[in-house]
Amino acid sequence: MSAPRRGAKWWGWGEPEQLPELGAAPLAMLRERLGDLQPGRRPDSIEDVELPAARPLPDAVVRAVGEENVFSGGEDRVRHAAGKGYVDLARLRSGRLEHAPDAVVLPDQARIAPLLAACAAEEVAVVPFGGGTSVVGGVDPRSGGRERVISLDLCRLRDVEVDERSLTARLGAGLLGPEAEGALGSRGFTLGHFPQSFEYATIGGFAATRSAGQASSGYGRFDAMVTSVRLVAPAGALSTPEVPHSAAGPALRELALGSEGVLGVIPDVTVRIHPAPEVSHYEAWMAESWDAGAEIVRALAQAAELPDVIRVSDEEETRISLGLSGRGGIAGAAFNRYLSLRRRASGCLMIVGVLGGREAVARRRALAARRLRAGGAIYLGRSAGAAWDRNRYQGPYLRDTLLDAGCMVETLETAHEWSRLDELYSAVRTALGDALEGQGTPGIVFCHLSHAYADGASLYFTFIACSRVGQEVEQWRAAKQAACEAIVGAGGTITHHHAVGLDHTPYMDAEVGETGLELLRAAKQQLDPAGILNPGKLLP
């Protein structure tokens, strides 16, 4: 018997049959831009992955969770040894893992507190595990100097309680995104939270990382959806009241949200829900330039007319997206003729999505279209928008294909105020380009703007380069460090929605300051005095 699996591809995303093919034209485009690509490598079987020897858990820990809920087989340990960032996949594909949990445990809700108490007493590190989709090292099984580390998988926490009168729902932390939406949808509701990791990420993960979904401009980020949260820590439990608002001191709910398993385990949250949309209307536009597209989004945000989904791809992302699609959709000769008829040789792709009742969607779509046209954007049609909607979760699958082809592919994101957004955009693009060039692997760097607010927006960067076989992690680290230093230098946030994990921990001082760090350390000391929870994450 083994722990549940979330996708069969332990070395990538989803199921093997979902691995998209890279056509001849897209592959030729990549080779022209990146140079010769050496096909990526990976072990033939999960059994071929080398792991450090598993150390037996103390009897007290096993008793606390129940022997039947402890799994120490090789496959279980591999599947809980890494997230889904590039560096995670590079290590998995190398066939050798330096860090792995000694066991995976699956407690029910009643056993979480006794388990944490036993682990604190026995000095066993605990890494909470939701969907395992972290791209910043959030589930890396570090022991923090202890002899043993376990992965605490929350997949059994799957309760759903809906309060239709209040439009709230209590959701178990172990529910996958589609499971939560399915349970709410059967009652006529939606949560409205659709990050790219939606298929395999969990409710608990959304809460622990302050996740933002692709429709956040309409429904809000996940932390804005949460009305109440529970946190189970070695020193005790924290529970906030289920009320719409409270002025009773600093919001402890905010302390739990985004805590990344460092302060405690989140077994469930109460969230605001919405009637399921009657209409989902997606369409595509082409802005004259990156600056023009950003100005359109700013105007929409500051007029309180934002669509639920609004994205602007820069010129490079627009070219690469069309090039990798290779056929169909909005790519190809017909698309170029369409642009030519409108005296537009190029531009920046914009995706606009409006969800809700039929009349409300028509009204909001008209408001958005007015500002898009006023900003010089041209309409590409609904079919192009619908194609984006159909393929909105395809990025991680395509990344696996690109890794197989010999590419390094990674993403990172940040945010800033409108007055400094272009400075941030230029700084990160330049830093990534220079870092890749400096390693002798010139790359492609592109970006899109999304998650807009009246005062600013998020920038989501992707970079692709020829992978240096055997040096993948060092190559990634150089690019990532350059980008992070550029973000800090420009005054942006080190993360808008990917969280901190291991990767961003060195930059937390710039984010919150030394006094802020001391406050977080004090909370850690109060809730987890033995320091067993998710060592190495969030706090430098």
Coordinates of C-alpha atoms in Angstrom, one line a residue:
M1 CA 0.0 0.0 0.0
S2 CA 1.2 3.5 -0.8
A3 CA 0.1 7.1 -0.3
P4 CA -2.2 8.7 -2.9
R5 CA -0.6 9.9 -6.1
R6 CA -1.3 13.3 -7.7
G7 CA -0.5 12.7 -11.3
A8 CA 1.6 9.8 -12.5
K9 CA 4.5 11.9 -13.8
W10 CA 6.8 12.0 -10.7
W11 CA 9.4 13.8 -12.9
G12 CA 6.9 16.4 -14.2
W13 CA 3.3 17.6 -14.2
G14 CA 0.1 15.4 -14.6
E15 CA -0.1 12.2 -16.5
P16 CA 2.3 10.9 -19.2
E17 CA -0.3 10.9 -21.9
Q18 CA -0.8 14.7 -21.3
L19 CA 2.8 15.4 -22.5
P20 CA 2.3 17.7 -25.5
E21 CA 4.4 17.3 -28.6
L22 CA 6.7 20.0 -29.8
G23 CA 6.3 20.4 -33.6
A24 CA 9.1 20.9 -36.1
A25 CA 8.4 24.6 -36.6
P26 CA 8.5 25.5 -32.8
L27 CA 11.6 23.3 -32.3
A28 CA 13.3 25.0 -35.2
M29 CA 12.4 28.4 -33.7
L30 CA 13.9 27.4 -30.3
R31 CA 17.1 26.2 -31.9
E32 CA 17.4 29.4 -33.9
R33 CA 17.1 31.5 -30.8
L34 CA 18.9 29.2 -28.3
G35 CA 21.4 27.2 -30.3
D36 CA 21.9 23.4 -30.3
L37 CA 19.7 21.6 -27.8
Q38 CA 20.8 18.4 -26.1
P39 CA 17.8 16.2 -25.3
G40 CA 17.0 16.2 -21.6
R41 CA 17.5 13.1 -19.5
R42 CA 15.5 11.3 -16.8
P43 CA 15.5 7.9 -15.2
D44 CA 13.5 5.1 -16.8
S45 CA 11.7 4.4 -13.6
I46 CA 11.0 6.0 -10.2
E47 CA 12.7 3.0 -8.7
D48 CA 15.9 4.2 -10.3
V49 CA 16.0 7.4 -8.3
E50 CA 18.7 7.3 -5.6
L51 CA 17.6 8.4 -2.1
P52 CA 19.3 8.8 1.2
A53 CA 18.5 5.8 3.4
A54 CA 15.2 6.2 5.4
R55 CA 15.6 6.4 9.1
P56 CA 12.9 4.7 11.2
L57 CA 10.5 7.0 13.1
P58 CA 10.4 7.0 16.9
D59 CA 7.7 4.8 18.3
A60 CA 5.9 7.8 19.9
V61 CA 5.5 9.4 16.5
V62 CA 4.2 6.3 14.9
R63 CA 1.7 5.7 17.7
A64 CA 0.5 9.3 17.4
V65 CA -0.5 9.0 13.8
G66 CA -1.2 5.2 13.6
E67 CA 1.1 2.7 11.9
E68 CA -1.4 2.2 9.1
N69 CA -0.9 5.9 8.2
V70 CA 2.9 5.8 7.9
F71 CA 4.4 5.2 4.4
S72 CA 8.2 4.8 3.9
G73 CA 8.4 3.2 0.5
G74 CA 10.7 4.6 -2.1
E75 CA 8.0 5.8 -4.4
D76 CA 6.2 7.6 -1.6
R77 CA 9.4 9.3 -0.5
V78 CA 10.3 10.4 -4.0
R79 CA 6.8 11.9 -4.7
H80 CA 7.1 13.9 -1.5
A81 CA 10.7 15.0 -1.9
A82 CA 10.2 17.9 -4.3
G83 CA 7.8 20.5 -5.6
K84 CA 7.3 21.5 -9.2
G85 CA 9.8 24.3 -9.7
Y86 CA 12.5 23.9 -12.4
V87 CA 15.2 23.1 -9.8
D88 CA 12.9 20.4 -8.3
L89 CA 12.4 18.8 -11.7
A90 CA 16.0 19.0 -12.6
R91 CA 17.0 17.1 -9.4
L92 CA 14.3 14.5 -10.0
R93 CA 15.4 14.0 -13.6
S94 CA 19.0 13.7 -12.5
G95 CA 18.0 10.4 -10.7
R96 CA 19.5 11.4 -7.4
L97 CA 17.9 13.3 -4.5
E98 CA 20.0 14.7 -1.7
H99 CA 17.0 15.3 0.5
A100 CA 13.9 13.1 1.0
P101 CA 11.5 12.6 3.9
D102 CA 12.1 9.5 6.0
A103 CA 8.4 8.8 5.8
V104 CA 5.1 10.2 4.6
V105 CA 2.3 10.4 7.1
L106 CA -1.5 10.8 6.4
P107 CA -3.2 11.9 9.6
D108 CA -6.9 12.6 9.9
Q109 CA -7.8 15.9 11.6
A110 CA -8.0 14.5 15.1
R111 CA -4.4 13.2 14.9
I112 CA -2.6 16.3 13.7
A113 CA -2.1 17.9 17.2
P114 CA -0.9 14.6 18.8
L115 CA 1.4 14.0 15.9
L116 CA 3.0 17.5 16.1
A117 CA 3.4 17.1 19.9
A118 CA 5.1 13.8 19.4
C119 CA 7.4 15.2 16.7
A120 CA 8.3 18.2 18.9
A121 CA 9.2 15.9 21.8
E122 CA 11.2 13.5 19.6
E123 CA 12.9 16.2 17.5
V124 CA 11.4 15.1 14.2
A125 CA 11.1 17.8 11.5
V126 CA 7.6 18.1 9.9
V127 CA 7.0 19.4 6.3
P128 CA 3.3 20.0 5.6
F129 CA 2.4 18.8 2.1
G130 CA -0.7 19.7 0.1
G131 CA -0.6 19.2 -3.7
G132 CA 3.2 19.4 -3.9
T133 CA 3.0 22.2 -6.6
S134 CA 5.3 24.7 -4.9
V135 CA 7.7 26.3 -7.4
V136 CA 9.9 28.0 -4.7
G137 CA 11.1 25.0 -2.7
G138 CA 8.2 25.2 -0.2
V139 CA 7.9 21.5 0.3
D140 CA 11.6 20.7 0.2
P141 CA 12.1 18.1 3.0
R142 CA 14.8 19.8 5.0
S143 CA 15.4 18.5 8.5
G144 CA 16.9 21.7 10.0
G145 CA 19.7 19.7 11.6
R146 CA 17.4 17.0 13.0
E147 CA 18.0 13.3 12.4
R148 CA 14.5 12.7 10.9
V149 CA 12.0 14.5 8.7
I150 CA 8.5 13.5 7.8
S151 CA 6.2 14.8 5.0
L152 CA 2.7 15.5 6.6
D153 CA 0.3 14.9 3.7
L154 CA -3.1 16.6 4.3
C155 CA -5.0 14.7 1.6
R156 CA -7.5 13.2 4.0
L157 CA -8.8 16.6 5.1
R158 CA -11.6 16.9 2.5
D159 CA -14.8 18.1 4.3
V160 CA -17.1 20.6 2.6
E161 CA -19.7 22.6 4.5
V162 CA -21.7 25.3 2.6
D163 CA -23.6 28.1 4.2
E164 CA -25.8 29.2 1.4
R165 CA -27.4 32.1 3.3
S166 CA -24.0 33.6 4.2
L167 CA -22.4 32.6 0.9
T168 CA -19.5 31.0 2.7
A169 CA -18.0 27.5 2.8
R170 CA -15.7 25.6 5.1
L171 CA -13.3 23.6 3.0
G172 CA -10.8 21.0 4.1
A173 CA -7.2 21.7 3.4
G174 CA -6.7 18.5 1.4
L175 CA -9.2 19.3 -1.3
L176 CA -7.7 19.7 -4.8
G177 CA -8.8 22.8 -6.7
P178 CA -11.1 20.8 -9.1
E179 CA -12.6 18.8 -6.1
A180 CA -13.5 22.0 -4.3
E181 CA -15.0 23.6 -7.4
G182 CA -16.9 20.4 -8.1
A183 CA -18.4 20.3 -4.6
L184 CA -19.4 23.9 -4.8
G185 CA -20.6 23.7 -8.4
S186 CA -23.0 20.9 -7.5
R187 CA -24.7 23.4 -5.3
G188 CA -24.6 26.2 -7.8
F189 CA -21.6 28.1 -6.4
T190 CA -18.0 28.8 -7.3
L191 CA -14.9 29.8 -5.3
G192 CA -13.5 31.6 -8.3
H193 CA -9.9 30.7 -7.6
F194 CA -8.0 29.4 -10.7
P195 CA -4.2 29.6 -10.5
Q196 CA -2.3 27.7 -13.2
S197 CA -1.6 25.0 -10.6
F198 CA -5.4 24.6 -10.1
E199 CA -5.6 20.9 -11.2
Y200 CA -3.2 19.6 -8.5
A201 CA -2.9 22.4 -5.8
T202 CA -5.0 22.2 -2.7
I203 CA -7.1 24.5 -0.5
G204 CA -4.5 24.3 2.2
G205 CA -1.8 25.2 -0.2
F206 CA -3.7 28.2 -1.5
A207 CA -4.1 29.5 2.1
A208 CA -0.5 28.7 3.2
T209 CA 1.0 30.6 0.2
R210 CA -1.5 33.5 -0.2
S211 CA -2.2 32.2 -3.7
A212 CA -3.6 34.4 -6.5
G213 CA -5.7 32.9 -9.3
Q214 CA -6.0 34.0 -12.9
A215 CA -9.4 35.6 -12.2
S216 CA -8.1 37.5 -9.2
S217 CA -9.0 40.9 -10.7
G218 CA -12.7 39.9 -10.3
Y219 CA -12.8 37.4 -7.4
G220 CA -9.7 38.5 -5.5
R221 CA -6.7 36.7 -4.2
F222 CA -7.2 33.7 -2.0
D223 CA -6.3 35.5 1.2
A224 CA -9.1 38.1 0.4
M225 CA -11.5 35.2 0.1
V226 CA -10.8 33.7 3.5
T227 CA -13.0 34.8 6.4
S228 CA -11.7 32.3 9.0
V229 CA -8.8 30.0 9.4
R230 CA -7.6 27.4 11.9
L231 CA -3.9 26.7 12.6
V232 CA -2.7 23.7 14.6
A233 CA 0.7 24.2 16.0
P234 CA 2.9 22.2 18.5
A235 CA 2.1 24.7 21.2
G236 CA -1.6 24.7 20.6
A237 CA -4.4 25.7 18.1
L238 CA -5.3 29.1 16.8
S239 CA -8.8 29.7 15.4
T240 CA -10.2 33.0 14.1
P241 CA -14.0 33.7 14.3
E242 CA -16.2 33.2 11.3
V243 CA -17.3 36.9 10.9
P244 CA -17.1 39.2 7.9
H245 CA -14.9 41.7 9.7
S246 CA -13.4 42.5 13.1
A247 CA -11.5 45.4 14.6
A248 CA -10.3 43.3 17.5
G249 CA -6.6 44.1 17.2
P250 CA -4.2 42.9 14.4
A251 CA -5.8 40.2 12.2
L252 CA -4.4 36.8 13.4
R253 CA -6.0 35.4 10.2
E254 CA -3.3 37.2 8.3
L255 CA -0.6 35.7 10.4
A256 CA -1.8 32.2 9.5
L257 CA -2.3 32.9 5.8
G258 CA 1.0 32.8 4.0
S259 CA 2.7 31.1 6.9
E260 CA 3.9 28.2 4.6
G261 CA 3.7 25.5 7.2
V262 CA 6.3 27.3 9.3
L263 CA 3.9 28.3 12.1
G264 CA 1.5 25.4 12.0
V265 CA -0.7 23.2 10.0
I266 CA -3.9 24.6 8.4
P267 CA -6.6 21.9 8.5
D268 CA -9.4 24.0 6.9
V269 CA -10.5 27.5 6.0
T270 CA -13.8 29.3 5.7
V271 CA -14.1 31.2 2.4
R272 CA -16.5 33.5 0.6
I273 CA -18.2 31.9 -2.4
H274 CA -20.2 33.2 -5.3
P275 CA -23.1 32.0 -7.5
A276 CA -21.7 30.1 -10.4
P277 CA -21.4 32.4 -13.4
E278 CA -24.2 32.2 -16.0
V279 CA -21.8 33.3 -18.7
S280 CA -18.0 33.1 -19.1
H281 CA -17.0 35.4 -21.9
Y282 CA -13.3 35.4 -23.1
E283 CA -11.9 37.4 -25.9
A284 CA -8.5 38.5 -27.2
W285 CA -7.2 41.9 -28.2
M286 CA -3.9 43.2 -29.6
A287 CA -2.4 46.3 -28.0
E288 CA 0.0 48.5 -30.0
S289 CA 2.8 48.0 -27.5
W290 CA 3.6 46.8 -24.0
D291 CA 3.3 50.4 -22.6
A292 CA 0.0 50.9 -24.4
G293 CA -1.4 47.6 -23.0
A294 CA -0.3 48.4 -19.4
E295 CA -1.9 51.8 -19.7
I296 CA -5.2 50.2 -20.7
V297 CA -5.1 48.0 -17.7
R298 CA -4.2 50.9 -15.4
A299 CA -7.2 52.9 -16.8
L300 CA -9.6 49.9 -16.2
A301 CA -8.3 49.3 -12.7
Q302 CA -8.5 53.0 -11.6
A303 CA -12.0 53.4 -13.1
A304 CA -13.1 50.2 -11.2
E305 CA -14.0 48.6 -14.5
L306 CA -11.5 45.7 -14.4
P307 CA -12.7 42.4 -16.1
D308 CA -12.3 39.3 -14.0
V309 CA -9.4 38.2 -16.1
I310 CA -7.0 40.7 -17.7
R311 CA -3.5 39.9 -19.0
V312 CA -1.1 41.7 -21.3
S313 CA 1.8 39.7 -22.9
D314 CA 4.8 41.7 -23.9
E315 CA 6.1 41.6 -27.5
E316 CA 8.4 38.7 -26.8
E317 CA 5.8 36.6 -25.0
T318 CA 3.3 37.3 -27.8
R319 CA 5.9 36.1 -30.4
I320 CA 6.9 33.0 -28.4
S321 CA 3.3 32.0 -27.7
L322 CA 2.3 32.2 -31.3
G323 CA 5.5 30.4 -32.4
L324 CA 5.1 27.6 -29.9
S325 CA 1.4 27.1 -30.9
G326 CA 2.7 26.5 -34.4
R327 CA -0.8 26.2 -35.8
G328 CA -4.5 27.0 -35.2
G329 CA -5.8 29.5 -32.7
I330 CA -4.7 33.0 -33.5
A331 CA -1.4 31.9 -35.1
G332 CA -0.4 31.6 -38.7
A333 CA -0.9 33.4 -42.0
A334 CA -4.6 34.2 -41.5
F335 CA -3.7 36.0 -38.2
N336 CA -0.9 38.0 -39.9
R337 CA -3.4 39.1 -42.7
Y338 CA -5.9 40.1 -40.0
L339 CA -3.3 42.4 -38.4
S340 CA -2.2 43.7 -41.7
L341 CA -5.7 44.8 -42.6
R342 CA -5.7 46.8 -39.4
R343 CA -2.3 48.3 -40.2
R344 CA -0.7 46.5 -37.3
A345 CA 2.5 44.5 -38.0
S346 CA 2.9 43.4 -34.4
G347 CA 1.8 44.2 -30.9
C348 CA 1.0 42.7 -27.5
L349 CA -1.6 40.1 -26.9
M350 CA -4.3 40.9 -24.3
I351 CA -6.7 38.4 -22.8
V352 CA -10.0 39.7 -21.3
G353 CA -12.4 37.5 -19.4
V354 CA -15.8 38.6 -17.9
L355 CA -17.8 36.1 -15.8
G356 CA -21.3 36.4 -14.2
G357 CA -24.9 37.0 -15.1
R358 CA -25.7 37.6 -18.8
E359 CA -26.7 41.2 -18.4
A360 CA -23.8 42.0 -16.1
V361 CA -21.3 40.4 -18.4
A362 CA -22.6 42.4 -21.4
R363 CA -22.4 45.6 -19.5
R364 CA -18.9 45.0 -18.1
R365 CA -17.6 43.7 -21.4
A366 CA -18.8 46.9 -23.1
L367 CA -17.1 49.1 -20.6
A368 CA -13.8 47.2 -21.0
A369 CA -14.1 47.3 -24.8
R370 CA -14.5 51.0 -24.8
R371 CA -11.3 51.5 -22.9
L372 CA -9.4 48.9 -25.0
R373 CA -10.4 50.7 -28.2
A374 CA -9.6 54.1 -26.7
G375 CA -6.1 52.8 -25.8
G376 CA -5.5 51.7 -29.4
A377 CA -6.1 47.9 -29.0
I378 CA -7.7 46.0 -31.9
Y379 CA -10.2 43.2 -31.4
L380 CA -9.1 39.6 -32.2
G381 CA -12.3 37.8 -31.4
R382 CA -13.8 35.4 -29.0
S383 CA -12.3 32.3 -30.5
A384 CA -8.8 33.5 -29.6
G385 CA -10.0 34.2 -26.0
A386 CA -11.7 30.8 -25.8
A387 CA -8.5 29.1 -26.9
W388 CA -6.7 30.8 -24.0
D389 CA -9.4 29.6 -21.6
R390 CA -9.1 26.0 -22.9
N391 CA -5.4 26.0 -22.6
R392 CA -5.0 28.1 -19.4
Y393 CA -3.5 25.1 -17.4
Q394 CA -1.2 23.9 -20.2
G395 CA 2.0 25.8 -19.2
P396 CA 3.4 23.1 -16.8
Y397 CA 2.7 20.4 -19.4
L398 CA 4.6 22.3 -22.1
R399 CA 7.4 22.9 -19.7
D400 CA 7.9 19.2 -19.4
T401 CA 8.2 18.9 -23.2
L402 CA 10.7 21.7 -23.3
L403 CA 12.8 20.1 -20.6
D404 CA 12.8 16.9 -22.6
A405 CA 14.0 18.9 -25.6
G406 CA 17.0 20.2 -23.6
C407 CA 15.6 23.6 -22.4
M408 CA 15.8 25.3 -19.0
V409 CA 12.4 26.8 -18.4
E410 CA 11.5 28.8 -15.3
T411 CA 9.1 31.4 -14.1
L412 CA 9.1 34.1 -11.4
E413 CA 6.8 36.9 -10.5
T414 CA 6.8 40.2 -8.7
A415 CA 4.6 43.4 -8.4
H416 CA 5.0 47.1 -8.0
E417 CA 3.1 50.4 -8.2
W418 CA 2.2 51.7 -11.6
S419 CA 4.7 54.6 -11.2
R420 CA 7.6 52.1 -10.9
L421 CA 6.3 49.1 -12.8
D422 CA 8.2 49.9 -16.0
E423 CA 11.4 50.4 -14.0
L424 CA 10.9 46.9 -12.5
Y425 CA 10.0 45.3 -15.8
S426 CA 13.2 46.7 -17.4
A427 CA 15.4 45.8 -14.5
V428 CA 14.3 42.1 -14.3
R429 CA 14.4 41.6 -18.1
T430 CA 17.9 43.0 -18.3
A431 CA 19.2 41.1 -15.3
L432 CA 17.9 37.8 -16.6
G433 CA 19.2 38.4 -20.1
D434 CA 22.7 39.4 -18.8
A435 CA 22.8 36.4 -16.4
L436 CA 22.0 33.9 -19.1
E437 CA 24.4 35.5 -21.6
G438 CA 27.1 35.5 -19.0
Q439 CA 26.9 31.7 -18.7
G440 CA 27.2 31.3 -22.4
T441 CA 23.6 30.3 -22.7
P442 CA 21.7 33.3 -24.3
G443 CA 18.1 32.9 -23.6
I444 CA 14.6 34.1 -24.3
V445 CA 13.0 36.3 -21.6
F446 CA 9.4 37.4 -21.7
C447 CA 6.7 38.6 -19.4
H448 CA 3.0 39.3 -18.9
L449 CA 1.1 41.7 -16.7
S450 CA -1.8 40.4 -14.7
H451 CA -3.4 40.7 -11.2
A452 CA -4.1 44.4 -11.6
Y453 CA -5.0 46.8 -8.8
A454 CA -5.8 50.5 -8.7
D455 CA -2.2 51.2 -7.5
G456 CA -0.2 48.6 -9.4
A457 CA 0.0 45.2 -11.0
S458 CA 2.0 41.9 -11.0
L459 CA 4.6 41.0 -13.6
Y460 CA 5.1 37.3 -14.4
F461 CA 8.4 36.5 -16.1
T462 CA 9.4 33.4 -18.0
F463 CA 12.9 32.6 -19.2
I464 CA 14.1 29.8 -21.5
A465 CA 17.7 28.8 -22.3
C466 CA 19.7 25.8 -23.5
S467 CA 20.1 23.6 -20.4
R468 CA 23.7 22.9 -19.3
V469 CA 23.7 19.2 -18.7
G470 CA 25.0 18.3 -15.3
Q471 CA 25.0 22.0 -14.2
E472 CA 21.2 22.7 -14.3
V473 CA 20.9 23.8 -10.7
E474 CA 23.9 26.1 -10.9
Q475 CA 22.7 27.6 -14.1
W476 CA 19.2 28.2 -12.6
R477 CA 20.6 29.7 -9.4
A478 CA 22.7 32.3 -11.3
A479 CA 19.6 33.5 -13.3
K480 CA 17.3 33.4 -10.3
Q481 CA 19.7 35.3 -8.1
A482 CA 20.2 38.0 -10.7
A483 CA 16.4 38.4 -11.1
C484 CA 15.8 38.6 -7.3
E485 CA 18.5 41.2 -6.8
A486 CA 17.0 43.2 -9.6
I487 CA 13.6 43.0 -8.0
V488 CA 14.9 44.1 -4.6
G489 CA 16.9 46.9 -6.2
A490 CA 13.8 48.2 -7.9
G491 CA 11.8 48.1 -4.7
G492 CA 9.4 45.4 -6.0
T493 CA 8.0 42.5 -3.9
I494 CA 10.1 39.4 -4.0
T495 CA 6.9 37.4 -4.6
H496 CA 3.3 38.4 -5.5
H497 CA 1.8 34.9 -5.4
H498 CA 4.4 32.1 -5.5
A499 CA 5.3 32.5 -1.8
V500 CA 8.7 32.5 -0.2
G501 CA 9.8 28.8 0.3
L502 CA 13.5 28.3 0.2
D503 CA 14.2 30.3 -2.9
H504 CA 13.1 33.7 -1.6
T505 CA 14.1 33.4 2.0
P506 CA 17.4 35.3 1.5
Y507 CA 15.4 38.3 0.4
M508 CA 12.9 38.5 3.3
D509 CA 15.0 41.1 5.1
A510 CA 14.5 43.4 2.1
E511 CA 10.8 42.6 2.1
V512 CA 9.8 43.1 5.7
G513 CA 12.9 44.5 7.5
E514 CA 14.8 43.2 10.5
T515 CA 12.0 44.3 12.9
G516 CA 9.5 42.4 10.8
L517 CA 11.6 39.3 10.8
E518 CA 11.9 39.5 14.6
L519 CA 8.1 39.6 14.9
L520 CA 7.8 36.5 12.7
R521 CA 10.5 34.8 14.7
A522 CA 8.7 35.6 17.9
A523 CA 5.5 34.1 16.4
K524 CA 7.5 31.0 15.4
Q525 CA 8.9 30.7 18.9
Q526 CA 5.5 31.0 20.5
L527 CA 3.8 28.4 18.2
D528 CA 6.6 26.1 17.5
P529 CA 9.2 26.4 20.2
A530 CA 11.1 23.3 19.2
G531 CA 11.4 24.7 15.6
I532 CA 10.3 21.5 13.9
L533 CA 7.9 22.9 11.3
N534 CA 9.1 23.3 7.7
P535 CA 12.7 24.2 8.6
G536 CA 14.5 26.6 6.3
K537 CA 11.4 28.2 4.8
L538 CA 10.1 31.8 5.1
L539 CA 12.6 32.8 7.9
P540 CA 16.3 33.4 7.0

